[in-house]
Coordinates of C-alpha atoms in Angstrom, one line a residue:
Chain A
M1 CA 120.8 219.4 108.3
I2 CA 124.3 221.4 108.8
A3 CA 126.0 222.2 105.6
G4 CA 129.5 222.1 106.2
A5 CA 131.4 219.9 103.8
D6 CA 133.7 218.4 106.8
Y7 CA 130.0 217.1 108.8
V8 CA 129.8 213.4 108.7
P9 CA 126.3 212.3 110.6
L10 CA 126.7 209.4 112.1
I11 CA 124.3 207.4 111.2
E12 CA 122.4 208.4 107.4
L13 CA 118.3 208.4 108.2
P14 CA 116.2 209.5 105.2
V15 CA 115.1 212.9 105.9
E16 CA 111.1 211.9 106.9
W17 CA 112.6 209.9 109.8
E18 CA 114.9 212.7 110.8
W19 CA 111.9 214.8 110.7
A20 CA 109.9 212.2 112.8
I21 CA 112.5 211.7 115.5
M22 CA 112.4 215.4 115.6
K23 CA 108.5 216.1 116.3
A24 CA 109.3 213.4 118.8
G25 CA 111.4 215.2 120.8
Q26 CA 110.0 218.2 120.3
I27 CA 106.3 216.7 121.5
L28 CA 108.2 215.1 124.6
G29 CA 109.4 218.4 125.6
I30 CA 106.0 220.7 125.5
V31 CA 104.5 217.1 127.5
I32 CA 107.5 217.1 130.4
L33 CA 106.3 221.0 130.3
L34 CA 102.9 220.6 130.6
L35 CA 103.1 218.4 133.4
V36 CA 106.0 220.6 135.0
S37 CA 103.5 223.3 134.9
L38 CA 100.5 221.3 135.9
A39 CA 101.9 220.5 139.5
F40 CA 102.5 224.0 140.2
L41 CA 99.1 224.7 138.6
L42 CA 97.2 222.7 140.5
L43 CA 99.6 223.8 144.3
F44 CA 97.9 227.5 142.7
D45 CA 94.5 226.4 142.9
R46 CA 94.5 225.2 146.5
K47 CA 96.3 228.0 147.5
V48 CA 94.1 230.6 145.9
W49 CA 90.9 228.2 147.2
A50 CA 92.8 228.3 150.8
A51 CA 92.6 232.3 150.5
V52 CA 89.2 232.2 149.7
Q53 CA 88.2 230.8 152.6
L54 CA 91.3 232.4 155.0
R55 CA 92.8 228.9 155.1
K56 CA 96.5 228.8 154.6
G57 CA 96.7 225.9 152.0
P58 CA 98.9 223.0 151.5
N59 CA 102.1 224.5 153.1
V60 CA 104.1 222.1 154.9
V61 CA 105.5 220.0 152.2
G62 CA 108.7 221.7 150.8
P63 CA 109.1 225.6 150.9
F64 CA 105.9 227.1 150.7
G65 CA 104.3 223.8 150.5
L66 CA 105.6 223.8 146.6
L67 CA 106.4 220.0 146.4
Q68 CA 103.1 219.3 147.7
S69 CA 101.8 218.3 144.5
F70 CA 104.8 216.1 144.0
A71 CA 104.3 214.0 147.4
D72 CA 100.6 213.7 146.0
F73 CA 101.7 212.4 142.5
F74 CA 103.7 209.8 145.0
K75 CA 100.9 208.9 147.2
F76 CA 98.5 208.1 144.2
V77 CA 101.3 206.0 142.6
F78 CA 101.7 203.9 145.1
K79 CA 98.2 203.1 146.3
E80 CA 97.0 199.6 145.3
I81 CA 94.4 199.7 142.3
V82 CA 91.1 198.9 142.9
I83 CA 88.7 196.9 140.3
P84 CA 85.2 196.5 141.2
A85 CA 84.0 193.0 141.4
G86 CA 81.2 193.8 138.7
A87 CA 82.9 196.0 136.8
N88 CA 84.2 195.5 132.9
K89 CA 87.7 195.0 133.6
T90 CA 88.7 196.6 130.0
V91 CA 86.6 199.5 129.7
F92 CA 87.1 200.4 133.5
I93 CA 91.2 201.1 132.8
L94 CA 90.6 202.2 129.0
A95 CA 88.4 205.5 130.7
P96 CA 91.3 207.3 132.3
L97 CA 93.5 206.5 129.7
I98 CA 91.5 207.8 127.2
T99 CA 91.1 211.0 128.9
F100 CA 94.3 211.6 129.6
V101 CA 95.8 211.1 126.6
L102 CA 93.1 213.4 124.9
A103 CA 94.1 216.0 127.1
F104 CA 97.8 215.9 125.9
V105 CA 96.5 215.6 121.7
S106 CA 95.0 218.6 121.7
W107 CA 98.1 220.6 122.6
A108 CA 99.8 219.3 119.3
V109 CA 98.4 222.8 117.2
I110 CA 98.0 225.2 120.2
P111 CA 100.8 228.0 118.9
F112 CA 102.8 228.7 122.3
A113 CA 104.8 232.0 120.0
N114 CA 105.4 232.5 116.9
D115 CA 106.3 229.4 114.9
V116 CA 106.4 227.5 118.0
V117 CA 103.9 224.9 117.5
I118 CA 104.1 221.3 116.5
S119 CA 101.7 221.3 114.0
D120 CA 100.5 223.9 112.5
L121 CA 97.4 222.9 111.2
N122 CA 95.1 224.6 108.5
V123 CA 91.8 223.4 110.5
G124 CA 93.4 223.7 113.8
I125 CA 90.6 225.3 115.3
L126 CA 88.3 222.3 114.3
Y127 CA 90.9 220.2 115.4
L128 CA 91.0 221.4 118.8
F129 CA 86.7 221.3 118.4
A130 CA 86.8 217.8 117.5
I131 CA 89.5 217.1 120.1
S132 CA 87.9 218.5 123.1
S133 CA 84.2 216.5 121.7
L134 CA 85.9 213.6 122.2
G135 CA 86.9 214.5 126.4
V136 CA 83.3 213.0 127.0
Y137 CA 84.2 209.5 126.1
G138 CA 86.7 209.2 129.3
I139 CA 83.7 210.1 131.7
I140 CA 81.1 208.2 130.1
M141 CA 82.7 204.6 129.8
G142 CA 84.5 204.9 133.5
G143 CA 80.8 206.4 134.8
W144 CA 79.5 202.9 132.9
A145 CA 82.4 200.5 133.4
S146 CA 82.2 200.8 136.8
N147 CA 79.0 199.4 137.0
S148 CA 77.0 201.0 140.1
K149 CA 74.9 203.4 140.2
Y150 CA 76.7 206.9 142.0
P151 CA 79.4 206.5 138.5
F152 CA 76.3 205.4 135.9
L153 CA 74.2 208.6 136.8
G154 CA 77.3 211.0 137.3
G155 CA 78.5 209.7 133.6
L156 CA 74.9 210.3 131.8
R157 CA 74.6 213.5 133.6
S158 CA 78.3 214.5 132.1
A159 CA 77.4 213.4 128.6
A160 CA 74.2 215.7 128.6
Q161 CA 75.8 218.3 130.0
M162 CA 79.0 218.7 127.8
V163 CA 77.1 218.1 124.6
S164 CA 75.1 221.2 125.1
Y165 CA 77.6 223.5 126.0
E166 CA 79.9 222.0 123.0
V167 CA 77.0 223.4 120.9
S168 CA 77.6 226.6 122.1
I169 CA 81.0 226.9 122.2
G170 CA 81.2 225.9 118.2
F171 CA 79.1 229.1 117.6
I172 CA 81.3 230.8 119.3
I173 CA 84.3 229.6 117.6
I174 CA 82.0 230.4 114.4
T175 CA 81.8 234.3 115.0
V176 CA 86.1 234.4 116.0
L177 CA 86.3 232.5 112.6
L178 CA 84.2 234.9 110.4
L179 CA 86.1 237.5 112.0
V180 CA 89.6 236.3 111.2
G181 CA 88.5 234.9 107.5
S182 CA 90.6 231.7 108.7
L183 CA 90.5 228.2 110.8
N184 CA 94.4 228.6 111.2
L185 CA 95.0 229.6 115.0
S186 CA 98.5 230.9 114.1
A187 CA 96.3 233.5 111.7
I188 CA 93.7 234.0 114.2
V189 CA 96.5 235.5 116.7
E190 CA 98.2 237.3 113.6
S191 CA 95.0 238.9 113.5
Q192 CA 95.2 240.0 116.7
R193 CA 98.8 241.7 116.7
D194 CA 98.3 245.3 116.8
G195 CA 98.1 245.4 120.9
I196 CA 95.3 245.3 122.9
W197 CA 92.7 247.3 121.3
M198 CA 93.2 245.0 118.6
W199 CA 92.5 241.5 120.7
H200 CA 89.0 241.0 119.5
A201 CA 88.3 241.0 123.9
F202 CA 89.1 244.7 123.3
R203 CA 87.7 245.5 120.1
L204 CA 84.5 247.7 121.6
F205 CA 87.3 250.5 123.2
N206 CA 89.5 250.6 120.4
F207 CA 87.5 254.4 119.4
A208 CA 90.2 254.9 116.0
E209 CA 88.1 252.8 113.6
F210 CA 84.5 254.3 115.1
P211 CA 81.6 253.9 114.9
A212 CA 82.7 250.2 113.1
N213 CA 84.0 249.3 116.4
I214 CA 80.4 249.2 118.2
L215 CA 79.3 246.4 116.4
V216 CA 82.0 244.0 116.7
G217 CA 83.2 245.3 120.3
V218 CA 80.0 244.3 121.9
T219 CA 79.6 240.7 120.6
M220 CA 82.8 240.0 121.0
L221 CA 82.9 241.4 124.5
A222 CA 79.0 238.9 125.4
M223 CA 81.7 235.7 123.4
L224 CA 84.7 236.2 125.2
V225 CA 82.6 235.7 128.2
M226 CA 80.3 233.3 126.9
F227 CA 82.9 230.9 126.5
F228 CA 85.0 231.2 129.4
V229 CA 81.4 230.2 131.3
S230 CA 80.8 227.2 128.2
A231 CA 84.1 226.0 129.1
L232 CA 84.0 225.9 133.0
A233 CA 80.5 223.7 131.9
E234 CA 82.7 221.6 129.1
T235 CA 85.6 221.4 132.2
N236 CA 83.1 219.6 134.3
R237 CA 84.7 222.4 136.4
P238 CA 82.5 224.4 138.9
P239 CA 79.6 225.8 139.3
F240 CA 79.0 223.2 136.8
D241 CA 80.7 220.0 138.1
L242 CA 77.6 218.6 138.0
P243 CA 78.8 215.5 137.1
E244 CA 80.8 214.8 140.1
A245 CA 78.4 216.8 142.9
E246 CA 79.5 215.5 145.7
S247 CA 76.4 216.4 147.4
E248 CA 74.2 214.4 145.3
L249 CA 76.5 212.0 143.6
V250 CA 79.6 211.2 146.2
A251 CA 81.7 211.5 143.4
G252 CA 79.9 210.7 140.4
Y253 CA 82.1 209.0 137.8
Q254 CA 84.9 208.9 139.5
V255 CA 83.7 207.1 142.8
E256 CA 85.3 203.2 142.3
Y257 CA 88.3 205.3 141.0
S258 CA 91.3 204.9 143.0
S259 CA 95.3 205.4 142.7
T260 CA 96.9 205.8 139.5
P261 CA 93.5 205.9 137.4
Y262 CA 92.1 208.4 139.6
L263 CA 95.6 210.4 139.4
L264 CA 95.1 209.7 135.4
F265 CA 91.4 211.2 135.6
M266 CA 92.8 214.2 137.4
I267 CA 95.6 215.2 134.9
G268 CA 93.6 214.9 132.3
E269 CA 90.9 217.4 133.3
Y270 CA 93.3 219.8 134.9
L271 CA 95.6 219.7 131.3
N272 CA 91.5 220.4 130.1
I273 CA 91.3 223.3 132.1
V274 CA 94.8 224.5 131.1
L275 CA 93.7 223.8 127.1
M276 CA 90.4 226.2 127.6
C277 CA 92.8 229.5 129.1
A278 CA 95.3 228.3 126.2
M279 CA 92.2 228.9 123.5
V280 CA 90.2 232.2 125.5
N281 CA 94.0 233.3 125.0
I282 CA 93.9 232.5 121.9
L283 CA 90.6 233.1 120.2
F284 CA 90.4 236.6 122.5
L285 CA 93.0 237.8 123.6
G286 CA 96.1 238.2 121.4
G287 CA 97.8 234.7 122.0
W288 CA 101.7 235.6 122.6
H289 CA 101.5 239.2 121.6
A290 CA 101.8 241.8 124.0
P291 CA 99.3 244.5 125.1
W292 CA 101.3 247.3 123.8
G293 CA 102.4 245.4 120.4
P294 CA 102.9 242.9 118.4
V295 CA 106.0 240.2 119.9
D296 CA 108.2 238.1 117.0
N297 CA 110.6 237.1 119.3
P298 CA 109.8 233.3 119.8
W299 CA 111.2 233.4 123.5
L300 CA 110.0 236.3 124.3
G301 CA 106.2 235.0 123.0
F302 CA 106.5 232.4 125.0
L303 CA 106.7 234.2 128.2
I304 CA 104.0 236.4 127.9
F305 CA 102.0 232.9 126.2
Y306 CA 102.6 231.7 129.6
V307 CA 101.7 233.9 131.8
K308 CA 98.5 234.8 130.3
I309 CA 97.4 231.1 130.8
W310 CA 98.1 231.7 134.4
I311 CA 96.0 234.4 134.5
Q312 CA 93.1 232.9 133.3
F313 CA 94.0 229.6 135.5
F314 CA 93.3 232.4 138.4
L315 CA 90.0 233.9 136.8
F316 CA 88.9 229.4 136.7
A317 CA 90.5 229.3 140.1
M318 CA 88.5 232.2 141.6
V319 CA 84.8 230.6 139.9
K320 CA 85.6 227.4 141.7
A321 CA 86.2 229.6 144.8
I322 CA 82.9 232.2 145.0
V323 CA 80.4 230.6 143.2
P324 CA 77.9 228.0 144.4
R325 CA 77.1 225.1 142.4
Y326 CA 74.3 225.3 139.9
R327 CA 71.2 222.7 139.6
Y328 CA 71.0 220.7 136.8
D329 CA 67.7 222.0 135.2
Q330 CA 69.5 225.7 135.4
L331 CA 72.7 224.7 133.7
M332 CA 70.6 223.1 130.9
R333 CA 68.1 226.2 131.1
L334 CA 71.2 228.6 130.6
G335 CA 72.9 226.2 127.6
W336 CA 70.0 225.7 125.2
K337 CA 68.1 228.8 126.1
I338 CA 70.0 231.6 126.9
F339 CA 73.5 230.4 125.1
L340 CA 72.8 229.1 122.2
P341 CA 70.1 231.9 121.2
T342 CA 72.6 234.6 122.1
S343 CA 75.6 233.0 120.4
L344 CA 73.3 232.2 117.1
V345 CA 72.6 236.1 117.0
A346 CA 76.3 237.0 117.3
V347 CA 77.1 234.8 114.2
V348 CA 74.4 236.4 112.2
A349 CA 75.8 240.2 113.7
M350 CA 79.3 238.4 113.0
G351 CA 78.5 237.6 109.1
Y352 CA 76.6 241.1 108.5
Y353 CA 79.6 242.9 110.3
V354 CA 81.5 241.0 107.7
T355 CA 79.9 241.7 105.0
F356 CA 79.0 245.0 105.2
I357 CA 80.8 247.3 108.2
A358 CA 84.3 246.2 107.8
P359 CA 84.5 246.9 104.1
A360 CA 82.9 250.0 103.6
A361 CA 85.3 251.1 107.0
A362 CA 88.3 250.2 105.2
T363 CA 87.5 252.4 102.3
A364 CA 87.0 255.2 104.5
V365 CA 90.1 255.0 106.1
A366 CA 91.7 254.5 102.5
G367 CA 90.1 257.6 101.9
A368 CA 91.0 259.4 104.8
Q369 CA 94.8 258.9 104.5
Chain B
M1 CA 107.5 205.6 103.9
L2 CA 105.9 207.5 107.2
A3 CA 102.9 207.8 105.3
S4 CA 102.1 204.6 103.8
I5 CA 102.9 203.0 107.2
A6 CA 100.2 205.2 109.1
F7 CA 98.0 203.8 106.0
Y8 CA 98.4 200.0 106.5
V9 CA 98.1 200.7 110.6
L10 CA 95.1 203.0 110.1
A11 CA 93.5 201.0 107.1
A12 CA 94.1 197.3 109.1
V13 CA 92.3 198.8 112.8
A14 CA 89.6 200.4 110.5
V15 CA 88.7 196.8 108.9
I16 CA 89.2 195.1 112.3
S17 CA 87.1 197.1 114.4
A18 CA 84.8 197.3 111.9
F19 CA 84.5 193.6 112.2
A20 CA 84.5 193.5 115.5
V21 CA 81.1 195.8 115.6
I22 CA 78.8 193.0 114.8
A23 CA 81.4 190.4 116.3
A24 CA 81.1 192.0 120.3
R25 CA 79.1 190.5 122.2
N26 CA 78.2 193.4 124.6
P27 CA 76.6 196.2 122.9
V28 CA 78.2 198.8 124.5
H29 CA 81.6 197.6 123.2
S30 CA 80.1 197.5 119.8
V31 CA 79.3 200.9 119.6
L32 CA 83.0 201.4 120.9
F33 CA 84.3 199.4 118.4
L34 CA 82.1 201.9 116.2
I35 CA 84.1 205.0 117.9
L36 CA 86.8 203.7 116.6
T37 CA 85.6 203.1 113.2
F38 CA 85.3 206.0 112.9
F39 CA 88.4 207.6 114.0
T40 CA 90.5 205.4 112.0
A41 CA 87.8 206.9 109.2
A42 CA 88.6 210.3 109.7
G43 CA 92.7 209.2 110.1
L44 CA 92.3 208.0 106.4
F45 CA 90.8 211.2 105.5
V46 CA 93.9 213.3 106.4
L47 CA 96.3 210.9 104.8
L48 CA 94.7 211.9 101.5
G49 CA 94.8 215.5 102.1
A50 CA 91.0 216.2 103.0
E51 CA 91.8 217.4 106.9
F52 CA 88.1 219.7 106.8
L53 CA 86.1 216.5 105.9
A54 CA 88.3 214.2 108.9
M55 CA 87.5 217.3 111.7
L56 CA 84.2 216.7 110.0
L57 CA 83.5 213.2 110.7
V58 CA 85.1 213.3 114.2
V59 CA 83.1 216.8 115.7
V60 CA 80.0 215.0 114.6
Y61 CA 79.7 211.6 114.1
V62 CA 82.2 211.1 117.3
G63 CA 81.5 213.9 118.9
A64 CA 77.7 213.9 118.7
V65 CA 76.1 211.4 117.3
A66 CA 77.9 208.2 118.6
V67 CA 77.9 209.8 122.3
L68 CA 73.9 209.3 121.6
F69 CA 74.4 206.4 120.6
L70 CA 76.6 204.9 123.7
F71 CA 74.2 206.9 126.2
V72 CA 71.1 205.1 124.7
V73 CA 72.8 201.4 124.6
M74 CA 74.3 201.9 128.1
M75 CA 70.9 202.1 129.4
L76 CA 69.2 200.1 127.9
D77 CA 68.6 196.3 129.6
V78 CA 70.1 194.0 127.2
D79 CA 69.3 190.3 127.8
F80 CA 71.7 188.6 125.5
A81 CA 70.2 185.1 125.6
E82 CA 67.4 186.7 123.7
L83 CA 69.7 188.7 122.0
K84 CA 71.2 185.4 120.4
Q85 CA 68.1 183.8 119.1
G86 CA 66.5 185.6 116.2
F87 CA 69.6 185.6 115.1
L88 CA 68.8 182.4 112.2
S89 CA 65.7 184.2 111.4
Y90 CA 67.3 187.6 110.1
M91 CA 69.8 186.3 108.4
P92 CA 68.4 186.1 105.0
I93 CA 67.5 189.8 105.0
G94 CA 70.8 190.5 106.8
A95 CA 72.5 188.8 103.7
L96 CA 70.2 190.0 101.4
V97 CA 71.8 194.1 103.0
A98 CA 75.1 192.7 102.9
A99 CA 75.1 191.5 99.2
A100 CA 73.5 195.1 98.1
L101 CA 76.6 196.9 100.0
L102 CA 79.4 195.2 98.2
G103 CA 77.5 195.4 94.7
E104 CA 77.6 199.1 95.4
L105 CA 81.0 199.0 96.9
G106 CA 82.0 197.6 93.8
L107 CA 80.4 199.3 91.2
V108 CA 82.0 202.9 92.7
A109 CA 85.5 200.6 92.7
S110 CA 84.8 200.0 89.4
A111 CA 83.8 203.5 88.7
A112 CA 87.3 204.8 90.2
M113 CA 89.5 202.2 87.9
S114 CA 89.4 202.3 84.6
A115 CA 90.2 198.6 82.5
D116 CA 94.5 198.5 83.1
G117 CA 93.5 199.5 86.9
A118 CA 94.8 203.0 87.1
P119 CA 93.0 204.7 88.6
I120 CA 90.4 208.0 86.1
A121 CA 88.6 209.3 89.1
I122 CA 91.0 212.2 89.8
A123 CA 90.4 215.4 92.0
P124 CA 90.5 218.4 89.9
A125 CA 93.8 220.2 90.4
Q126 CA 93.2 223.0 93.2
A127 CA 95.4 225.9 93.2
S128 CA 97.7 225.5 96.2
D129 CA 96.5 228.4 98.3
V130 CA 92.8 227.4 98.3
T131 CA 92.8 225.5 101.4
N132 CA 90.4 223.0 101.8
A133 CA 87.6 224.6 104.4
E134 CA 87.3 227.2 101.5
A135 CA 86.9 224.5 99.1
I136 CA 84.8 223.0 99.8
G137 CA 82.4 226.1 101.4
H138 CA 82.6 227.5 97.5
V139 CA 81.3 224.3 95.9
L140 CA 78.4 223.5 98.8
Y141 CA 76.8 227.4 99.4
T142 CA 76.7 228.3 95.1
E143 CA 76.4 224.9 93.2
Y144 CA 74.4 222.4 95.8
L145 CA 73.2 225.4 97.5
L146 CA 69.5 223.9 96.9
V147 CA 70.5 220.4 97.9
F148 CA 72.3 221.6 100.9
Q149 CA 69.2 223.5 102.0
M150 CA 66.7 220.8 101.2
A151 CA 68.8 218.3 103.6
G152 CA 69.1 220.5 106.4
L153 CA 65.5 221.1 106.1
V154 CA 65.2 217.0 106.0
L155 CA 66.7 216.8 109.4
F156 CA 64.7 219.7 111.2
V157 CA 61.3 217.6 110.0
A158 CA 62.7 214.4 111.7
M159 CA 64.1 216.3 114.4
I160 CA 60.5 218.2 115.1
G161 CA 58.6 214.4 114.5
A162 CA 60.6 213.2 116.9
I163 CA 59.6 215.6 119.4
V164 CA 56.2 215.2 118.8
L165 CA 56.0 211.7 118.7
T166 CA 57.3 211.7 122.0
L167 CA 55.9 215.0 123.7
R168 CA 52.6 214.1 125.9
H169 CA 50.6 216.1 128.1
R170 CA 49.5 214.3 130.9
P171 CA 46.8 215.5 133.4
G172 CA 47.7 215.7 136.9
V173 CA 51.5 215.4 136.7
R174 CA 53.1 218.1 138.6
K175 CA 55.3 219.9 137.1
Q176 CA 58.0 222.5 137.3
D177 CA 57.3 226.0 135.9
I178 CA 60.4 228.2 135.7
A179 CA 58.7 231.0 134.9
A180 CA 57.2 230.6 138.7
Q181 CA 60.4 229.3 139.7
V182 CA 62.1 232.6 138.5
G183 CA 59.6 235.2 139.1
R184 CA 59.7 234.7 142.8
R185 CA 60.8 237.8 145.2
R186 CA 62.8 237.6 148.6
S187 CA 59.5 238.9 150.2
E188 CA 57.3 235.9 149.0
A189 CA 60.1 233.3 150.1
V190 CA 61.5 234.2 152.9
E191 CA 60.2 235.3 156.4
L192 CA 61.7 236.9 159.4
K193 CA 60.0 235.7 162.6
D194 CA 62.0 236.3 165.7
V195 CA 61.6 233.4 168.3
R196 CA 61.8 234.0 171.7
P197 CA 64.2 231.7 173.9
G198 CA 62.6 228.1 175.0
Q199 CA 59.8 228.3 172.6
G200 CA 59.0 227.5 168.9
I201 CA 57.7 228.9 165.8
G202 CA 53.8 227.7 166.6

């Protein structure tokens, strides 16, 4: 409210309605931003893929093919929606909607910059974890409702795969939580504000706090790599795209989908990938803070956050282009026999660091001054 | 105002979807309604200010347990006619369970309300700087540590039991030997042959 004497609002609204309208505006803004960014990220993904294979990629629609995603959008929307005769209609339509909506819902707690966040939840990271664990429903429902063999197999595969990798993602998140001591995403970013060597991923190279940096640095670097790989598996991205492996299952759970429902599935999938980039960013790579130090200006912070997401998306695109697909038993072995024990040990190591090493190092620093 | 609208919407959805769990003809729909019930219950927790519990409910029940329910139910080949037949014979025992649950609910409600209808069991006043997660952690790992660990052990035993019951080593079945697969060297697997034009490898 503007506190001027001659200010008369057009309509007198209760305070909480005003709040609701403001939040709705913010949500709309972020949704539009995400969708427009996504259009160019999709093009970027295809361009990177093409460059690795010495092709040009989409280059016809618009300059450098910049409008390709928009052309694809119109093509998807204007096609006819085909619903298979034996399909369970309600669930069949509901599945892509769930994927689509859940992909947007997670962004409610992502802090884009200093104080730029729709809802600064105290349990923000748990909320993200909870919503990303729901992502499996869209796929499994779509696979079942199609009433056909390949989609069903794809749905079952993805259910097992996503549940398995969630476990190790959970433990990796716990290591970060132990280090920071908070479930709030803004607090996690704020704990990494003092330049690149205080980012969780690069604590190993922060020799100012030697020897305390060794344990935390090695653990966090390993956790970053494991989180990235688990994120690939969690979002069904190559090399772990077994739910839709085209050489075995045609297109897995998406076989029977066409037109707009297919588009919703695809937007949801890519949005989840971008969300995982944002999570890596917040948990390990300093969020909106610059490598040279803290950034408190929201506009600059937002720009840095945005650029970091694009850099990480580039990594996702490169992995898709250069790594061959895993076999299903290899995928399960990696998840349960390598990632799960390693992340459990990491939780114990971080617990040891937080209880014994960090307080001792803090007193040593205080004594030196 | 907004909070009460949210409460009535969530409560109504929770009750309706809980009823739909038992009313739905298709077991898969039942499980989906069950998931909706869990989800709205989590929303009610958030309204109560117990956001940590709400998130745990979603992570554990919706994200993991219900996925496995759905997984199993989808793979069942259910005969709906057969499913309907047993209804009358299971009716008495079902009614008994329902009556017991209703009685328990009444007991809880009467414990929470005093005679004049005012709620009496008010949560102990919290210091405002202690978050939800922290408060639960303090209680869980100090006062109730033993019970907590025992609950974990019970779950562990149940898990081992399920594995022991289903694990059979059948003789004469070809099984995957992962160690042999991983330990294979290139020299054992690939051999280069110089094939002459017009001839195959004999």
